[in-house]
Tab-separated table of N, CA and C in Angstrom:
chain	number	residue	atom	x	y	z
A	1455	GLN	N	15.295	148.861	-231.519
A	1455	GLN	CA	16.301	148.394	-232.441
A	1455	GLN	C	16.824	149.588	-233.228
A	1456	ALA	N	18.112	149.659	-233.426
A	1456	ALA	CA	18.767	150.746	-234.157
A	1456	ALA	C	19.131	150.274	-235.558
A	1457	SER	N	19.265	151.236	-236.459
A	1457	SER	CA	19.673	150.925	-237.835
A	1457	SER	C	21.023	151.589	-238.079
A	1458	ILE	N	22.072	150.788	-238.137
A	1458	ILE	CA	23.431	151.287	-238.304
A	1458	ILE	C	23.963	150.804	-239.652
A	1459	SER	N	24.354	151.724	-240.516
A	1459	SER	CA	24.908	151.339	-241.815
A	1459	SER	C	26.156	150.486	-241.617
A	1460	SER	N	26.308	149.511	-242.487
A	1460	SER	CA	27.517	148.680	-242.437
A	1460	SER	C	28.758	149.489	-242.809
A	1461	LEU	N	28.575	150.667	-243.363
A	1461	LEU	CA	29.694	151.536	-243.738
A	1461	LEU	C	30.006	152.572	-242.660
A	1462	ALA	N	29.247	152.568	-241.570
A	1462	ALA	CA	29.493	153.490	-240.457
A	1462	ALA	C	30.501	152.879	-239.492
A	1463	ARG	N	31.176	153.738	-238.723
A	1463	ARG	CA	32.120	153.266	-237.693
A	1463	ARG	C	31.697	153.819	-236.347
A	1464	LEU	N	31.547	152.931	-235.382
A	1464	LEU	CA	31.200	153.321	-234.022
A	1464	LEU	C	32.371	153.046	-233.102
A	1465	GLY	N	32.686	154.009	-232.245
A	1465	GLY	CA	33.802	153.874	-231.315
A	1465	GLY	C	33.475	152.982	-230.130
A	1466	ARG	N	34.488	152.787	-229.303
A	1466	ARG	CA	34.341	151.977	-228.094
A	1466	ARG	C	33.363	152.637	-227.133
A	1467	GLY	N	32.518	151.839	-226.525
A	1467	GLY	CA	31.608	152.329	-225.506
A	1467	GLY	C	30.453	153.152	-226.045
A	1468	CYS	N	30.252	153.144	-227.325
A	1468	CYS	CA	29.151	153.889	-227.944
A	1468	CYS	C	27.832	153.178	-227.649
A	1469	VAL	N	26.789	153.967	-227.353
A	1469	VAL	CA	25.474	153.411	-227.075
A	1469	VAL	C	24.489	153.996	-228.076
A	1470	ALA	N	23.768	153.140	-228.791
A	1470	ALA	CA	22.730	153.557	-229.737
A	1470	ALA	C	21.416	152.926	-229.285
A	1471	LEU	N	20.488	153.747	-228.818
A	1471	LEU	CA	19.224	153.239	-228.293
A	1471	LEU	C	18.204	153.018	-229.413
A	1472	ALA	N	17.025	152.567	-229.036
A	1472	ALA	CA	15.973	152.197	-229.989
A	1472	ALA	C	15.665	153.330	-230.962
A	1473	GLY	N	15.505	152.959	-232.228
A	1473	GLY	CA	15.098	153.916	-233.243
A	1473	GLY	C	16.196	154.783	-233.804
A	1474	VAL	N	17.411	154.618	-233.355
A	1474	VAL	CA	18.537	155.396	-233.875
A	1474	VAL	C	18.846	154.954	-235.299
A	1475	ALA	N	19.206	155.929	-236.145
A	1475	ALA	CA	19.647	155.627	-237.509
A	1475	ALA	C	20.999	156.297	-237.727
A	1476	VAL	N	21.973	155.525	-238.179
A	1476	VAL	CA	23.311	156.051	-238.487
A	1476	VAL	C	23.605	155.711	-239.942
A	1477	GLY	N	23.884	156.737	-240.740
A	1477	GLY	CA	24.068	156.570	-242.173
A	1477	GLY	C	25.468	156.153	-242.588
A	1478	ALA	N	25.586	155.909	-243.879
A	1478	ALA	CA	26.847	155.461	-244.477
A	1478	ALA	C	27.969	156.471	-244.245
A	1479	ARG	N	29.135	155.947	-243.956
A	1479	ARG	CA	30.368	156.703	-243.768
A	1479	ARG	C	30.324	157.663	-242.577
A	1480	ALA	N	29.341	157.506	-241.704
A	1480	ALA	CA	29.327	158.277	-240.462
A	1480	ALA	C	30.369	157.683	-239.522
A	1481	THR	N	31.008	158.545	-238.748
A	1481	THR	CA	32.010	158.119	-237.777
A	1481	THR	C	31.584	158.619	-236.406
A	1482	ILE	N	31.376	157.690	-235.497
A	1482	ILE	CA	30.941	158.007	-234.144
A	1482	ILE	C	32.095	157.697	-233.204
A	1483	GLY	N	32.479	158.656	-232.373
A	1483	GLY	CA	33.622	158.502	-231.479
A	1483	GLY	C	33.361	157.587	-230.301
A	1484	ASP	N	34.333	157.527	-229.414
A	1484	ASP	CA	34.244	156.704	-228.212
A	1484	ASP	C	33.279	157.318	-227.200
A	1485	ASN	N	32.549	156.452	-226.513
A	1485	ASN	CA	31.666	156.841	-225.406
A	1485	ASN	C	30.598	157.846	-225.811
A	1486	VAL	N	30.115	157.753	-227.032
A	1486	VAL	CA	29.038	158.612	-227.515
A	1486	VAL	C	27.704	157.961	-227.177
A	1487	ILE	N	26.735	158.791	-226.792
A	1487	ILE	CA	25.389	158.308	-226.525
A	1487	ILE	C	24.462	158.845	-227.612
A	1488	LEU	N	23.781	157.926	-228.292
A	1488	LEU	CA	22.774	158.286	-229.288
A	1488	LEU	C	21.427	157.850	-228.709
A	1489	LEU	N	20.640	158.822	-228.257
A	1489	LEU	CA	19.386	158.505	-227.580
A	1489	LEU	C	18.272	158.180	-228.574
A	1490	GLN	N	17.134	157.719	-228.067
A	1490	GLN	CA	16.034	157.197	-228.871
A	1490	GLN	C	15.705	158.093	-230.065
A	1491	GLY	N	15.677	157.480	-231.246
A	1491	GLY	CA	15.228	158.168	-232.444
A	1491	GLY	C	16.182	159.178	-233.037
A	1492	ALA	N	17.381	159.273	-232.530
A	1492	ALA	CA	18.357	160.217	-233.097
A	1492	ALA	C	18.761	159.757	-234.495
A	1493	ILE	N	19.000	160.725	-235.378
A	1493	ILE	CA	19.427	160.427	-236.740
A	1493	ILE	C	20.783	161.081	-236.977
A	1494	VAL	N	21.743	160.277	-237.374
A	1494	VAL	CA	23.072	160.752	-237.746
A	1494	VAL	C	23.253	160.364	-239.211
A	1495	SER	N	23.066	161.317	-240.109
A	1495	SER	CA	23.054	161.019	-241.541
A	1495	SER	C	24.450	160.716	-242.075
A	1496	HIS	N	24.497	160.436	-243.349
A	1496	HIS	CA	25.733	160.063	-244.043
A	1496	HIS	C	26.854	161.081	-243.827
A	1497	ASP	N	28.061	160.567	-243.731
A	1497	ASP	CA	29.281	161.369	-243.669
A	1497	ASP	C	29.394	162.285	-242.455
A	1498	CYS	N	28.579	162.084	-241.427
A	1498	CYS	CA	28.704	162.875	-240.198
A	1498	CYS	C	29.872	162.360	-239.366
A	1499	ARG	N	30.418	163.255	-238.548
A	1499	ARG	CA	31.455	162.871	-237.591
A	1499	ARG	C	31.047	163.380	-236.220
A	1500	VAL	N	30.973	162.467	-235.270
A	1500	VAL	CA	30.612	162.819	-233.898
A	1500	VAL	C	31.799	162.473	-233.017
A	1501	GLY	N	32.319	163.475	-232.299
A	1501	GLY	CA	33.511	163.296	-231.474
A	1501	GLY	C	33.243	162.536	-230.186
A	1502	ASP	N	34.316	162.162	-229.535
A	1502	ASP	CA	34.253	161.401	-228.288
A	1502	ASP	C	33.410	162.112	-227.229
A	1503	HIS	N	32.697	161.319	-226.453
A	1503	HIS	CA	31.955	161.770	-225.271
A	1503	HIS	C	30.824	162.743	-225.590
A	1504	ALA	N	30.340	162.754	-226.821
A	1504	ALA	CA	29.215	163.614	-227.188
A	1504	ALA	C	27.907	162.888	-226.905
A	1505	CYS	N	26.814	163.652	-226.878
A	1505	CYS	CA	25.477	163.079	-226.721
A	1505	CYS	C	24.567	163.693	-227.767
A	1506	ILE	N	23.880	162.840	-228.505
A	1506	ILE	CA	22.875	163.270	-229.470
A	1506	ILE	C	21.541	162.812	-228.885
A	1507	ALA	N	20.713	163.760	-228.451
A	1507	ALA	CA	19.506	163.441	-227.694
A	1507	ALA	C	18.373	162.936	-228.587
A	1508	SER	N	17.329	162.495	-227.944
A	1508	SER	CA	16.176	161.884	-228.610
A	1508	SER	C	15.604	162.764	-229.713
A	1509	GLY	N	15.428	162.170	-230.894
A	1509	GLY	CA	14.794	162.865	-232.008
A	1509	GLY	C	15.650	163.891	-232.717
A	1510	ALA	N	16.885	164.083	-232.278
A	1510	ALA	CA	17.765	165.057	-232.948
A	1510	ALA	C	18.152	164.521	-234.323
A	1511	CYS	N	18.355	165.436	-235.266
A	1511	CYS	CA	18.703	165.036	-236.629
A	1511	CYS	C	19.926	165.799	-237.107
A	1512	LEU	N	20.979	165.059	-237.410
A	1512	LEU	CA	22.182	165.636	-238.001
A	1512	LEU	C	22.136	165.331	-239.484
A	1513	SER	N	21.993	166.355	-240.321
A	1513	SER	CA	21.970	166.156	-241.764
A	1513	SER	C	23.354	165.761	-242.250
A	1514	GLY	N	23.475	165.407	-243.515
A	1514	GLY	CA	24.724	164.899	-244.055
A	1514	GLY	C	25.923	165.807	-243.846
A	1515	GLY	N	27.039	165.199	-243.462
A	1515	GLY	CA	28.301	165.912	-243.338
A	1515	GLY	C	28.447	166.799	-242.119
A	1516	VAL	N	27.566	166.695	-241.150
A	1516	VAL	CA	27.670	167.494	-239.926
A	1516	VAL	C	28.830	166.982	-239.082
A	1517	GLU	N	29.543	167.898	-238.441
A	1517	GLU	CA	30.610	167.540	-237.504
A	1517	GLU	C	30.243	168.034	-236.118
A	1518	VAL	N	30.215	167.118	-235.168
A	1518	VAL	CA	29.967	167.457	-233.769
A	1518	VAL	C	31.249	167.114	-233.018
A	1519	ALA	N	31.903	168.124	-232.476
A	1519	ALA	CA	33.181	167.910	-231.802
A	1519	ALA	C	32.971	167.260	-230.425
A	1520	ALA	N	34.065	166.843	-229.838
A	1520	ALA	CA	34.050	166.125	-228.563
A	1520	ALA	C	33.348	166.908	-227.461
A	1521	ASP	N	32.704	166.153	-226.569
A	1521	ASP	CA	32.087	166.682	-225.349
A	1521	ASP	C	30.933	167.643	-225.616
A	1522	SER	N	30.304	167.551	-226.769
A	1522	SER	CA	29.174	168.420	-227.097
A	1522	SER	C	27.858	167.692	-226.880
A	1523	TYR	N	26.785	168.488	-226.787
A	1523	TYR	CA	25.447	167.953	-226.550
A	1523	TYR	C	24.488	168.563	-227.562
A	1524	ILE	N	23.752	167.712	-228.270
A	1524	ILE	CA	22.722	168.164	-229.203
A	1524	ILE	C	21.385	167.806	-228.576
A	1525	GLY	N	20.569	168.814	-228.270
A	1525	GLY	CA	19.318	168.610	-227.546
A	1525	GLY	C	18.252	167.871	-228.330
A	1526	ALA	N	17.267	167.388	-227.611
A	1526	ALA	CA	16.165	166.623	-228.194
A	1526	ALA	C	15.471	167.413	-229.298
A	1527	ASN	N	15.185	166.724	-230.388
A	1527	ASN	CA	14.458	167.273	-231.530
A	1527	ASN	C	15.146	168.457	-232.201
A	1528	ALA	N	16.422	168.650	-231.950
A	1528	ALA	CA	17.172	169.684	-232.666
A	1528	ALA	C	17.490	169.178	-234.068
A	1529	SER	N	17.614	170.116	-235.009
A	1529	SER	CA	17.993	169.787	-236.381
A	1529	SER	C	19.219	170.593	-236.751
A	1530	VAL	N	20.193	169.919	-237.363
A	1530	VAL	CA	21.432	170.593	-237.754
A	1530	VAL	C	21.584	170.459	-239.265
A	1531	ARG	N	21.709	171.598	-239.932
A	1531	ARG	CA	21.839	171.650	-241.389
A	1531	ARG	C	23.111	170.941	-241.853
A	1532	GLY	N	23.060	170.354	-243.030
A	1532	GLY	CA	24.198	169.643	-243.598
A	1532	GLY	C	25.450	170.499	-243.663
A	1533	GLY	N	26.576	169.896	-243.323
A	1533	GLY	CA	27.873	170.557	-243.405
A	1533	GLY	C	28.220	171.473	-242.245
A	1534	VAL	N	27.320	171.660	-241.295
A	1534	VAL	CA	27.570	172.548	-240.155
A	1534	VAL	C	28.531	171.876	-239.175
A	1535	LYS	N	29.353	172.698	-238.510
A	1535	LYS	CA	30.298	172.208	-237.509
A	1535	LYS	C	29.905	172.739	-236.138
A	1536	ILE	N	29.800	171.834	-235.180
A	1536	ILE	CA	29.506	172.175	-233.792
A	1536	ILE	C	30.806	172.027	-233.015
A	1537	GLY	N	31.274	173.114	-232.418
A	1537	GLY	CA	32.549	173.097	-231.709
A	1537	GLY	C	32.510	172.286	-230.422
A	1538	SER	N	33.684	171.949	-229.934
A	1538	SER	CA	33.797	171.131	-228.720
A	1538	SER	C	33.185	171.839	-227.514
A	1539	ARG	N	32.644	171.021	-226.627
A	1539	ARG	CA	32.036	171.480	-225.379
A	1539	ARG	C	30.912	172.489	-225.606
A	1540	SER	N	30.181	172.336	-226.706
A	1540	SER	CA	29.053	173.216	-226.998
A	1540	SER	C	27.741	172.497	-226.741
A	1541	LEU	N	26.674	173.286	-226.596
A	1541	LEU	CA	25.356	172.742	-226.325
A	1541	LEU	C	24.356	173.365	-227.291
A	1542	VAL	N	23.581	172.516	-227.943
A	1542	VAL	CA	22.499	172.950	-228.825
A	1542	VAL	C	21.197	172.662	-228.094
A	1543	GLY	N	20.389	173.693	-227.861
A	1543	GLY	CA	19.167	173.558	-227.081
A	1543	GLY	C	18.097	172.716	-227.754
A	1544	ILE	N	17.171	172.268	-226.953
A	1544	ILE	CA	16.048	171.443	-227.396
A	1544	ILE	C	15.298	172.136	-228.528
A	1545	GLY	N	15.020	171.397	-229.599
A	1545	GLY	CA	14.214	171.899	-230.702
A	1545	GLY	C	14.866	172.958	-231.571
A	1546	SER	N	16.130	173.206	-231.387
A	1546	SER	CA	16.817	174.239	-232.162
A	1546	SER	C	16.998	173.833	-233.615
A	1547	VAL	N	17.122	174.830	-234.474
A	1547	VAL	CA	17.418	174.617	-235.885
A	1547	VAL	C	18.738	175.331	-236.157
A	1548	VAL	N	19.799	174.553	-236.322
A	1548	VAL	CA	21.147	175.099	-236.460
A	1548	VAL	C	21.488	175.207	-237.939
A	1549	LEU	N	21.693	176.442	-238.402
A	1549	LEU	CA	21.979	176.698	-239.809
A	1549	LEU	C	23.415	177.126	-240.050
A	1550	LYS	N	24.121	177.544	-238.982
A	1550	LYS	CA	25.501	178.011	-239.107
A	1550	LYS	C	26.389	177.304	-238.098
A	1551	ASP	N	27.695	177.332	-238.350
A	1551	ASP	CA	28.660	176.727	-237.432
A	1551	ASP	C	28.512	177.313	-236.032
A	1552	VAL	N	28.780	176.467	-235.031
A	1552	VAL	CA	28.723	176.869	-233.627
A	1552	VAL	C	30.148	176.792	-233.076
A	1553	PRO	N	30.676	177.907	-232.536
A	1553	PRO	CA	32.032	177.877	-231.981
A	1553	PRO	C	32.110	176.972	-230.753
A	1554	GLU	N	33.321	176.584	-230.379
A	1554	GLU	CA	33.487	175.769	-229.172
A	1554	GLU	C	33.047	176.559	-227.949
A	1555	ASN	N	32.667	175.832	-226.898
A	1555	ASN	CA	32.271	176.413	-225.612
A	1555	ASN	C	31.116	177.405	-225.738
A	1556	THR	N	30.104	177.047	-226.547
A	1556	THR	CA	29.001	177.955	-226.817
A	1556	THR	C	27.669	177.248	-226.633
A	1557	VAL	N	26.688	177.991	-226.092
A	1557	VAL	CA	25.321	177.501	-225.974
A	1557	VAL	C	24.480	178.235	-227.012
A	1558	VAL	N	23.776	177.463	-227.860
A	1558	VAL	CA	22.883	178.054	-228.853
A	1558	VAL	C	21.496	177.453	-228.696
A	1559	ALA	N	20.472	178.229	-229.094
A	1559	ALA	CA	19.099	177.726	-229.058
A	1559	ALA	C	18.234	178.581	-229.960
A	1560	GLY	N	17.098	178.023	-230.356
A	1560	GLY	CA	16.105	178.753	-231.124
A	1560	GLY	C	16.021	178.299	-232.561
A	1561	ASN	N	15.119	178.973	-233.289
A	1561	ASN	CA	14.905	178.702	-234.707
A	1561	ASN	C	14.829	180.030	-235.453
A	1562	PRO	N	15.914	180.409	-236.122
A	1562	PRO	CA	17.199	179.716	-236.213
A	1562	PRO	C	17.982	179.850	-234.904
A	1563	ALA	N	18.902	178.922	-234.685
A	1563	ALA	CA	19.692	178.936	-233.448
A	1563	ALA	C	20.553	180.189	-233.367
A	1564	ARG	N	20.565	180.783	-232.181
A	1564	ARG	CA	21.380	181.969	-231.902
A	1564	ARG	C	22.228	181.702	-230.669
A	1565	VAL	N	23.359	182.368	-230.601
A	1565	VAL	CA	24.233	182.222	-229.436
A	1565	VAL	C	23.550	182.822	-228.214
A	1566	LEU	N	23.446	182.028	-227.148
A	1566	LEU	CA	22.894	182.513	-225.880
A	1566	LEU	C	24.000	182.955	-224.942
A	1567	ARG	N	25.073	182.163	-224.922
A	1567	ARG	CA	26.208	182.533	-224.062
A	1567	ARG	C	27.403	181.659	-224.400
A	1568	ARG	N	28.544	182.126	-223.962
A	1568	ARG	CA	29.789	181.352	-224.037
A	1568	ARG	C	30.003	180.733	-222.676
A	1569	VAL	N	30.575	179.548	-222.644
A	1569	VAL	CA	30.869	178.887	-221.378
A	1569	VAL	C	32.360	178.705	-221.235
A	1570	MET	N	32.822	178.702	-220.019
A	1570	MET	CA	34.254	178.536	-219.766
A	1570	MET	C	34.634	177.066	-219.959
A	1571	PRO	N	35.779	176.804	-220.570
A	1571	PRO	CA	36.218	175.410	-220.755
A	1571	PRO	C	36.589	174.735	-219.451
């Protein structure tokens, strides 16, 4: 069972699996997958076709652009922006903005490579 704030907005085709928590004023785009135990805190924005993997935590005000992937058990600091078509590796701790088309991983997360759009 998921816990979705009545003040959150979920787009068409969005899937929220067991244990997901979505906070107040969060906006989830179309066709987003929120896997088991993912947390999307207050005022977050998740773009279309993104995936937030199991146990990942988006602190308040995080923006995840379209077509991005946040790996399992990753943590993203409040107010950080993840660019479109980017990937955050498993267990990463993201403290700074991630440009579009970028793969980051580690604690703290560092750029591993740029990917072609």
